[in-house]
Amino acid sequence: MTMSITLLLQANPSHLKWNQLPSLPRRTRPDRFTPIPDSKRRVSSVKCISSSRKPDNTFSLQSPWEVLASTVSNTLKALKKPAIAAVLVGLLLMYDPTCAFAASGGRMGGRSFSSSSSSSRSYSVPRTSSSGFSFSAPYYGPSPFGGVYVGPAVGVGVGAGSSFFLILVGFLAFVLVSGFLSDRSEGSVLTAADKTTVLKLQVGLLGMGRTLQRDLNRIAEVADTSTSEGLHYVLTETTLALLRHPDYCISAYSSVDIKRGIEDGEKRFNQLSIEERGKFDEETLVNVNNIKRQSTRSQRANGFSNEYIVITILAAAEGEHKLPSINGSGDLKEALQKLGSIPSSRLLAVEVLWTPQNENDTLSERELLEDYPLLRPL
């Protein structure tokens, strides 16, 4: 540490007086100095003031750990101030970690629940009348002309308290109960035929499969989703696109919901559709019931690669249909084949959703795990 010392000489004017010096003898050879006599001693006061100044670079002689500790200490002291703490809390509340990574979404398909319900076949159960029986015995009597006269049958009346009447009532009750149970069994068969199945297949892919994004965009642009043939085209082309790129598939999930009627099936289908659409930041490409919409989205240059893609297939069909539980790539292949083989005459609704729709958007691993937790690794 360097120290600068400043000397201030301050003369006391009260001690300074003019004294006339006496004449000195002149010498020819001044070999040495001769003291000058003075009648009165001059008194002067001297004050010394020392000031030390720290150098500008206070960390020149400190270690990096000391510098870090000092910085942290100063930061903590600054955070104790209410104004700085309030600003920091406000910045943390305004920060949204999902806004920078939210992906775009595509959606195509349609539904025809109302037309199918109006044209559904009505079944009438034929009623089987309980067969009764009659008992008659011919009357044999003597003929006045000789021989035997055979008369008309004579009915036998049975009283309510007789045992024969109780047996007859029990037999009739048995016939009625059998017919009622037969009607119930036939009704159950018809209800099974009227059931609606809602199927869901979700596939997670690597972001390198951008060919799939282009295929889905092309299907959405050319498909006529207002007809059953167009819905069948969307379903088959999507399943074929996934079957052609099995190496990109890394996870999948399937579910099957069997409902008793078309209305219940429609409710479940709409519920699944809303649930999946809520995971998108924006639907940038839509073709539903042949109503098309495409929005231009500013491309984000965030420096991340397109990590993952998720494709969701929803289908509702008449009757009972099944999908295998996904435990491997073989199960996924079987599920895709079963979806693609549903006849167009049985399809009630189809919807395909995928994210990200834009090739420059990103679906991070964190978003994949949070939004699609049911996906199972293949």
CSV table of C-alpha atoms in Angstrom, one decimal:
chain,number,residue,atom,x,y,z
A,1,MET,CA,0.0,0.0,0.0
A,2,THR,CA,1.4,3.3,-1.0
A,3,MET,CA,1.1,6.4,1.2
A,4,SER,CA,1.5,10.0,0.2
A,5,ILE,CA,2.5,12.5,2.9
A,6,THR,CA,1.8,16.2,2.5
A,7,LEU,CA,3.8,18.7,4.5
A,8,LEU,CA,2.1,22.0,5.1
A,9,LEU,CA,4.3,24.8,6.4
A,10,GLN,CA,2.3,27.4,8.3
A,11,ALA,CA,4.1,30.4,9.6
A,12,ASN,CA,2.9,32.2,12.7
A,13,PRO,CA,2.9,35.9,11.9
A,14,SER,CA,2.9,36.8,15.6
A,15,HIS,CA,6.4,35.5,16.0
A,16,LEU,CA,7.9,37.0,12.9
A,17,LYS,CA,9.6,40.4,13.6
A,18,TRP,CA,12.1,42.4,11.6
A,19,ASN,CA,15.5,42.5,13.3
A,20,GLN,CA,18.2,44.5,11.8
A,21,LEU,CA,21.4,42.5,11.7
A,22,PRO,CA,24.6,44.2,12.9
A,23,SER,CA,27.4,44.8,10.5
A,24,LEU,CA,29.8,41.9,10.2
A,25,PRO,CA,33.5,42.2,9.9
A,26,ARG,CA,34.8,41.5,6.4
A,27,ARG,CA,37.3,38.7,5.9
A,28,THR,CA,39.4,38.1,3.0
A,29,ARG,CA,39.4,34.3,3.2
A,30,PRO,CA,36.1,32.8,4.3
A,31,ASP,CA,37.4,29.4,5.2
A,32,ARG,CA,34.3,28.4,7.2
A,33,PHE,CA,30.9,29.6,8.1
A,34,THR,CA,30.6,31.9,11.0
A,35,PRO,CA,27.4,31.7,13.1
A,36,ILE,CA,25.2,34.7,12.9
A,37,PRO,CA,24.4,36.1,16.2
A,38,ASP,CA,20.7,36.8,16.8
A,39,SER,CA,19.3,38.7,19.6
A,40,LYS,CA,16.0,36.7,19.6
A,41,ARG,CA,15.3,33.2,18.4
A,42,ARG,CA,12.9,32.9,15.5
A,43,VAL,CA,10.1,30.5,16.2
A,44,SER,CA,8.2,28.8,13.4
A,45,SER,CA,5.5,26.2,13.7
A,46,VAL,CA,5.3,23.3,11.3
A,47,LYS,CA,2.2,21.1,11.0
A,48,CYS,CA,2.4,17.7,9.3
A,49,ILE,CA,-0.8,16.2,7.9
A,50,SER,CA,-0.6,12.7,6.5
A,51,SER,CA,-3.4,11.4,4.3
A,52,SER,CA,-3.6,7.8,3.0
A,53,ARG,CA,-5.6,7.0,-0.2
A,54,LYS,CA,-6.6,3.5,-1.3
A,55,PRO,CA,-5.6,2.5,-4.8
A,56,ASP,CA,-8.2,2.3,-7.5
A,57,ASN,CA,-7.9,-1.5,-8.0
A,58,THR,CA,-8.9,-2.9,-4.6
A,59,PHE,CA,-8.9,-6.5,-5.9
A,60,SER,CA,-5.4,-6.5,-7.3
A,61,LEU,CA,-4.0,-8.3,-4.3
A,62,GLN,CA,-7.1,-10.5,-3.5
A,63,SER,CA,-7.7,-14.1,-4.6
A,64,PRO,CA,-10.6,-15.0,-6.9
A,65,TRP,CA,-12.5,-16.6,-4.0
A,66,GLU,CA,-12.3,-13.4,-2.0
A,67,VAL,CA,-13.6,-11.5,-5.0
A,68,LEU,CA,-16.5,-13.9,-5.4
A,69,ALA,CA,-17.4,-13.7,-1.7
A,70,SER,CA,-17.2,-10.0,-1.8
A,71,THR,CA,-19.5,-9.8,-4.8
A,72,VAL,CA,-22.1,-12.2,-3.3
A,73,SER,CA,-22.0,-10.2,0.0
A,74,ASN,CA,-22.6,-6.9,-1.9
A,75,THR,CA,-25.5,-8.5,-3.8
A,76,LEU,CA,-27.1,-9.8,-0.7
A,77,LYS,CA,-26.8,-6.4,0.9
A,78,ALA,CA,-28.4,-4.8,-2.2
A,79,LEU,CA,-31.3,-7.3,-2.1
A,80,LYS,CA,-32.1,-6.1,1.4
A,81,LYS,CA,-33.4,-2.9,0.0
A,82,PRO,CA,-37.2,-3.1,-0.6
A,83,ALA,CA,-37.1,-1.4,-4.0
A,84,ILE,CA,-34.6,-3.8,-5.6
A,85,ALA,CA,-36.3,-6.8,-4.1
A,86,ALA,CA,-39.7,-5.6,-5.5
A,87,VAL,CA,-38.2,-5.2,-9.0
A,88,LEU,CA,-36.6,-8.7,-8.9
A,89,VAL,CA,-39.9,-10.3,-7.8
A,90,GLY,CA,-41.7,-8.5,-10.6
A,91,LEU,CA,-39.3,-9.8,-13.2
A,92,LEU,CA,-39.6,-13.3,-11.9
A,93,LEU,CA,-43.4,-13.2,-12.1
A,94,MET,CA,-43.4,-11.8,-15.6
A,95,TYR,CA,-41.1,-14.5,-16.9
A,96,ASP,CA,-42.9,-17.3,-18.6
A,97,PRO,CA,-40.6,-20.3,-19.4
A,98,THR,CA,-43.2,-21.9,-21.8
A,99,CYS,CA,-43.8,-19.0,-24.1
A,100,ALA,CA,-40.4,-19.3,-25.8
A,101,PHE,CA,-40.8,-23.0,-26.5
A,102,ALA,CA,-44.5,-23.4,-27.1
A,103,ALA,CA,-45.1,-25.3,-30.4
A,104,SER,CA,-47.5,-24.7,-33.2
A,105,GLY,CA,-50.1,-27.4,-34.0
A,106,GLY,CA,-51.9,-28.9,-37.0
A,107,ARG,CA,-55.4,-30.4,-37.1
A,108,MET,CA,-57.4,-32.1,-39.7
A,109,GLY,CA,-60.5,-34.3,-39.8
A,110,GLY,CA,-64.2,-34.1,-39.4
A,111,ARG,CA,-67.3,-35.8,-37.9
A,112,SER,CA,-70.7,-37.1,-39.0
A,113,PHE,CA,-72.4,-38.1,-35.8
A,114,SER,CA,-75.7,-36.3,-36.6
A,115,SER,CA,-76.1,-37.9,-40.0
A,116,SER,CA,-75.4,-41.4,-38.7
A,117,SER,CA,-77.8,-41.1,-35.8
A,118,SER,CA,-80.6,-39.9,-38.2
A,119,SER,CA,-80.1,-42.7,-40.6
A,120,SER,CA,-79.6,-45.4,-38.0
A,121,ARG,CA,-81.6,-48.5,-38.5
A,122,SER,CA,-84.5,-49.2,-36.1
A,123,TYR,CA,-85.2,-52.7,-35.0
A,124,SER,CA,-88.5,-54.0,-33.9
A,125,VAL,CA,-88.5,-57.1,-31.7
A,126,PRO,CA,-91.1,-59.5,-32.8
A,127,ARG,CA,-93.3,-60.5,-29.9
A,128,THR,CA,-94.0,-64.2,-29.5
A,129,SER,CA,-97.6,-64.9,-28.4
A,130,SER,CA,-97.8,-67.5,-25.7
A,131,SER,CA,-99.4,-70.6,-27.1
A,132,GLY,CA,-102.4,-71.8,-25.3
A,133,PHE,CA,-104.1,-75.2,-25.4
A,134,SER,CA,-107.7,-76.4,-25.3
A,135,PHE,CA,-108.9,-79.8,-24.2
A,136,SER,CA,-112.1,-81.4,-25.4
A,137,ALA,CA,-113.4,-84.8,-25.1
A,138,PRO,CA,-116.1,-86.3,-27.4
A,139,TYR,CA,-119.4,-87.3,-25.8
A,140,TYR,CA,-120.5,-90.9,-26.3
A,141,GLY,CA,-124.1,-91.6,-25.8
A,142,PRO,CA,-126.7,-94.3,-26.9
A,143,SER,CA,-128.4,-93.6,-30.2
A,144,PRO,CA,-132.1,-94.1,-30.5
A,145,PHE,CA,-131.6,-95.7,-33.8
A,146,GLY,CA,-129.2,-98.2,-32.4
A,147,GLY,CA,-125.4,-98.1,-32.2
A,148,VAL,CA,-123.4,-95.3,-30.5
A,149,TYR,CA,-123.9,-91.6,-31.0
A,150,VAL,CA,-120.8,-89.4,-31.0
A,151,GLY,CA,-121.8,-86.0,-29.8
A,152,PRO,CA,-119.9,-82.7,-29.9
A,153,ALA,CA,-117.1,-82.1,-27.5
A,154,VAL,CA,-118.0,-81.0,-24.1
A,155,GLY,CA,-115.8,-78.4,-22.3
A,156,VAL,CA,-114.8,-79.1,-18.8
A,157,GLY,CA,-115.0,-76.2,-16.4
A,158,VAL,CA,-112.5,-76.0,-13.6
A,159,GLY,CA,-113.1,-74.1,-10.5
A,160,ALA,CA,-110.6,-71.5,-9.0
A,161,GLY,CA,-109.9,-73.6,-6.0
A,162,SER,CA,-109.1,-76.8,-7.8
A,163,SER,CA,-105.6,-78.1,-8.1
A,164,PHE,CA,-105.9,-78.3,-11.9
A,165,PHE,CA,-106.5,-74.6,-12.0
A,166,LEU,CA,-103.3,-73.9,-10.0
A,167,ILE,CA,-101.3,-76.1,-12.4
A,168,LEU,CA,-102.7,-74.2,-15.4
A,169,VAL,CA,-101.9,-70.8,-13.9
A,170,GLY,CA,-98.3,-71.9,-13.1
A,171,PHE,CA,-97.8,-73.1,-16.7
A,172,LEU,CA,-99.1,-69.8,-18.1
A,173,ALA,CA,-96.8,-67.8,-15.8
A,174,PHE,CA,-93.8,-69.9,-17.0
A,175,VAL,CA,-94.6,-69.1,-20.6
A,176,LEU,CA,-94.9,-65.4,-19.9
A,177,VAL,CA,-91.6,-65.2,-18.0
A,178,SER,CA,-89.8,-67.2,-20.7
A,179,GLY,CA,-91.0,-64.7,-23.3
A,180,PHE,CA,-90.0,-61.7,-21.3
A,181,LEU,CA,-86.5,-63.1,-20.8
A,182,SER,CA,-86.3,-63.9,-24.5
A,183,ASP,CA,-87.2,-60.2,-25.3
A,184,ARG,CA,-84.4,-59.0,-22.9
A,185,SER,CA,-81.8,-61.2,-24.5
A,186,GLU,CA,-82.7,-60.0,-28.0
A,187,GLY,CA,-82.6,-56.4,-26.8
A,188,SER,CA,-79.1,-56.9,-25.4
A,189,VAL,CA,-77.9,-58.1,-28.8
A,190,LEU,CA,-79.3,-55.0,-30.5
A,191,THR,CA,-77.6,-52.7,-27.9
A,192,ALA,CA,-74.3,-54.3,-28.5
A,193,ALA,CA,-74.7,-53.7,-32.2
A,194,ASP,CA,-75.5,-50.0,-31.5
A,195,LYS,CA,-72.4,-49.4,-29.4
A,196,THR,CA,-69.8,-46.7,-30.4
A,197,THR,CA,-66.1,-47.1,-30.0
A,198,VAL,CA,-63.8,-44.1,-29.5
A,199,LEU,CA,-60.1,-44.9,-30.2
A,200,LYS,CA,-57.0,-42.9,-29.5
A,201,LEU,CA,-53.5,-43.6,-30.7
A,202,GLN,CA,-50.6,-41.2,-29.8
A,203,VAL,CA,-47.1,-41.5,-31.1
A,204,GLY,CA,-43.9,-39.7,-30.1
A,205,LEU,CA,-41.2,-39.3,-32.7
A,206,LEU,CA,-37.8,-37.8,-33.0
A,207,GLY,CA,-37.5,-34.4,-34.4
A,208,MET,CA,-35.5,-35.6,-37.3
A,209,GLY,CA,-38.6,-37.0,-38.9
A,210,ARG,CA,-39.6,-33.8,-40.6
A,211,THR,CA,-40.7,-35.8,-43.6
A,212,LEU,CA,-43.8,-36.7,-41.5
A,213,GLN,CA,-44.6,-33.1,-41.0
A,214,ARG,CA,-44.5,-32.5,-44.7
A,215,ASP,CA,-46.7,-35.5,-45.3
A,216,LEU,CA,-49.3,-34.4,-42.8
A,217,ASN,CA,-49.3,-30.9,-44.2
A,218,ARG,CA,-49.9,-32.3,-47.7
A,219,ILE,CA,-52.7,-34.5,-46.5
A,220,ALA,CA,-54.4,-31.5,-44.8
A,221,GLU,CA,-54.2,-29.4,-47.9
A,222,VAL,CA,-55.7,-31.9,-50.3
A,223,ALA,CA,-58.2,-33.9,-48.2
A,224,ASP,CA,-62.0,-33.4,-48.5
A,225,THR,CA,-62.9,-33.8,-44.8
A,226,SER,CA,-66.6,-33.2,-45.4
A,227,THR,CA,-67.3,-36.7,-46.6
A,228,SER,CA,-66.8,-40.2,-45.1
A,229,GLU,CA,-64.5,-41.1,-47.9
A,230,GLY,CA,-62.3,-38.0,-47.2
A,231,LEU,CA,-62.2,-38.9,-43.5
A,232,HIS,CA,-61.2,-42.5,-44.4
A,233,TYR,CA,-58.5,-41.0,-46.6
A,234,VAL,CA,-57.1,-38.9,-43.8
A,235,LEU,CA,-57.0,-42.0,-41.5
A,236,THR,CA,-55.4,-44.3,-43.9
A,237,GLU,CA,-52.8,-41.9,-45.2
A,238,THR,CA,-51.8,-40.9,-41.7
A,239,THR,CA,-51.4,-44.5,-40.5
A,240,LEU,CA,-49.4,-45.3,-43.7
A,241,ALA,CA,-47.1,-42.3,-43.1
A,242,LEU,CA,-46.3,-43.7,-39.6
A,243,LEU,CA,-45.9,-47.2,-40.9
A,244,ARG,CA,-43.3,-46.0,-43.4
A,245,HIS,CA,-41.1,-44.4,-40.8
A,246,PRO,CA,-40.9,-46.8,-37.9
A,247,ASP,CA,-37.3,-45.7,-37.0
A,248,TYR,CA,-38.5,-42.3,-35.9
A,249,CYS,CA,-41.1,-43.7,-33.5
A,250,ILE,CA,-39.8,-43.7,-29.9
A,251,SER,CA,-43.0,-43.9,-27.8
A,252,ALA,CA,-46.7,-44.5,-28.1
A,253,TYR,CA,-50.0,-44.9,-26.2
A,254,SER,CA,-53.4,-46.3,-27.1
A,255,SER,CA,-56.8,-46.2,-25.4
A,256,VAL,CA,-60.3,-47.6,-26.3
A,257,ASP,CA,-63.6,-46.3,-24.9
A,258,ILE,CA,-66.8,-48.2,-25.8
A,259,LYS,CA,-70.0,-46.3,-25.3
A,260,ARG,CA,-73.6,-47.5,-25.4
A,261,GLY,CA,-74.8,-45.0,-28.0
A,262,ILE,CA,-73.7,-42.5,-30.6
A,263,GLU,CA,-74.3,-39.5,-28.3
A,264,ASP,CA,-72.0,-40.9,-25.6
A,265,GLY,CA,-69.4,-41.6,-28.2
A,266,GLU,CA,-69.6,-38.1,-29.6
A,267,LYS,CA,-69.2,-36.6,-26.1
A,268,ARG,CA,-66.1,-38.7,-25.5
A,269,PHE,CA,-64.6,-37.9,-28.9
A,270,ASN,CA,-65.1,-34.1,-28.3
A,271,GLN,CA,-63.6,-34.4,-24.9
A,272,LEU,CA,-60.4,-36.0,-26.2
A,273,SER,CA,-60.2,-33.5,-29.1
A,274,ILE,CA,-60.5,-30.5,-26.7
A,275,GLU,CA,-57.9,-32.0,-24.4
A,276,GLU,CA,-55.3,-32.4,-27.2
A,277,ARG,CA,-56.0,-29.0,-28.8
A,278,GLY,CA,-55.4,-27.3,-25.4
A,279,LYS,CA,-51.8,-28.4,-25.6
A,280,PHE,CA,-51.1,-26.2,-28.6
A,281,ASP,CA,-49.9,-22.6,-28.5
A,282,GLU,CA,-51.6,-22.0,-31.8
A,283,GLU,CA,-53.3,-24.0,-34.6
A,284,THR,CA,-51.4,-22.9,-37.6
A,285,LEU,CA,-52.9,-25.4,-40.1
A,286,VAL,CA,-56.6,-26.5,-39.9
A,287,ASN,CA,-58.8,-28.6,-42.2
A,288,VAL,CA,-61.9,-29.7,-40.3
A,289,ASN,CA,-65.2,-30.5,-42.1
A,290,ASN,CA,-63.5,-29.1,-45.2
A,291,ILE,CA,-63.1,-25.7,-43.5
A,292,LYS,CA,-59.5,-24.7,-44.1
A,293,ARG,CA,-57.4,-22.2,-42.2
A,294,GLN,CA,-53.7,-21.5,-42.3
A,295,SER,CA,-51.9,-18.8,-40.3
A,296,THR,CA,-48.4,-17.4,-40.9
A,297,ARG,CA,-46.4,-17.6,-37.7
A,298,SER,CA,-43.1,-15.8,-37.0
A,299,GLN,CA,-40.3,-18.3,-37.0
A,300,ARG,CA,-38.4,-18.4,-33.8
A,301,ALA,CA,-34.6,-18.5,-34.1
A,302,ASN,CA,-33.9,-19.8,-30.6
A,303,GLY,CA,-30.9,-21.9,-31.5
A,304,PHE,CA,-32.6,-25.2,-30.6
A,305,SER,CA,-33.1,-28.1,-32.9
A,306,ASN,CA,-36.5,-29.7,-33.5
A,307,GLU,CA,-36.3,-32.3,-30.8
A,308,TYR,CA,-39.6,-34.2,-30.8
A,309,ILE,CA,-42.9,-34.6,-32.7
A,310,VAL,CA,-46.2,-35.9,-31.3
A,311,ILE,CA,-49.0,-37.2,-33.6
A,312,THR,CA,-52.4,-38.0,-32.1
A,313,ILE,CA,-55.1,-40.0,-34.0
A,314,LEU,CA,-58.7,-39.9,-32.8
A,315,ALA,CA,-61.4,-42.1,-34.4
A,316,ALA,CA,-65.0,-42.9,-33.6
A,317,ALA,CA,-66.6,-45.9,-35.3
A,318,GLU,CA,-69.9,-47.9,-35.0
A,319,GLY,CA,-69.7,-51.2,-33.2
A,320,GLU,CA,-66.9,-52.6,-31.1
A,321,HIS,CA,-63.3,-52.1,-32.1
A,322,LYS,CA,-60.1,-52.9,-30.1
A,323,LEU,CA,-56.5,-51.7,-30.1
A,324,PRO,CA,-53.6,-53.5,-28.4
A,325,SER,CA,-51.8,-52.0,-25.4
A,326,ILE,CA,-48.5,-50.5,-26.6
A,327,ASN,CA,-45.5,-52.2,-25.1
A,328,GLY,CA,-43.2,-52.3,-28.2
A,329,SER,CA,-42.9,-51.5,-31.8
A,330,GLY,CA,-44.9,-54.6,-32.8
A,331,ASP,CA,-47.9,-53.4,-30.8
A,332,LEU,CA,-47.7,-50.0,-32.5
A,333,LYS,CA,-47.6,-51.6,-35.9
A,334,GLU,CA,-50.7,-53.7,-35.1
A,335,ALA,CA,-52.5,-50.7,-33.8
A,336,LEU,CA,-51.8,-48.6,-36.9
A,337,GLN,CA,-53.0,-51.5,-39.1
A,338,LYS,CA,-56.2,-51.9,-37.2
A,339,LEU,CA,-57.0,-48.2,-37.4
A,340,GLY,CA,-56.3,-48.1,-41.1
A,341,SER,CA,-58.6,-51.1,-41.8
A,342,ILE,CA,-61.8,-49.6,-40.3
A,343,PRO,CA,-64.4,-49.4,-43.1
A,344,SER,CA,-65.4,-46.0,-44.2
A,345,SER,CA,-69.1,-46.9,-43.7
A,346,ARG,CA,-68.5,-47.5,-40.0
A,347,LEU,CA,-66.5,-44.3,-39.4
A,348,LEU,CA,-68.3,-41.6,-37.4
A,349,ALA,CA,-65.4,-39.1,-36.9
A,350,VAL,CA,-61.7,-38.8,-37.5
A,351,GLU,CA,-59.2,-36.2,-36.2
A,352,VAL,CA,-55.4,-36.1,-36.6
A,353,LEU,CA,-53.5,-33.6,-34.5
A,354,TRP,CA,-49.7,-33.1,-34.6
A,355,THR,CA,-47.2,-30.7,-33.0
A,356,PRO,CA,-45.1,-28.9,-33.9
A,357,GLN,CA,-46.7,-28.1,-37.3
A,358,ASN,CA,-44.0,-25.6,-38.3
A,359,GLU,CA,-40.7,-27.2,-39.1
A,360,ASN,CA,-38.8,-24.4,-37.3
A,361,ASP,CA,-40.8,-24.8,-34.0
A,362,THR,CA,-39.5,-26.9,-31.2
A,363,LEU,CA,-41.1,-29.4,-28.8
A,364,SER,CA,-38.6,-29.8,-26.0
A,365,GLU,CA,-38.1,-32.9,-23.9
A,366,ARG,CA,-39.6,-31.1,-20.9
A,367,GLU,CA,-42.8,-30.3,-22.8
A,368,LEU,CA,-43.0,-33.9,-24.1
A,369,LEU,CA,-42.9,-35.3,-20.5
A,370,GLU,CA,-45.3,-32.7,-19.1
A,371,ASP,CA,-47.9,-32.6,-21.8
A,372,TYR,CA,-47.8,-36.3,-22.9
A,373,PRO,CA,-47.1,-38.3,-19.7
A,374,LEU,CA,-48.9,-41.4,-20.9
A,375,LEU,CA,-46.4,-42.1,-23.8
A,376,ARG,CA,-44.5,-45.3,-23.2
A,377,PRO,CA,-41.1,-45.9,-24.6
A,378,LEU,CA,-40.9,-48.5,-27.4
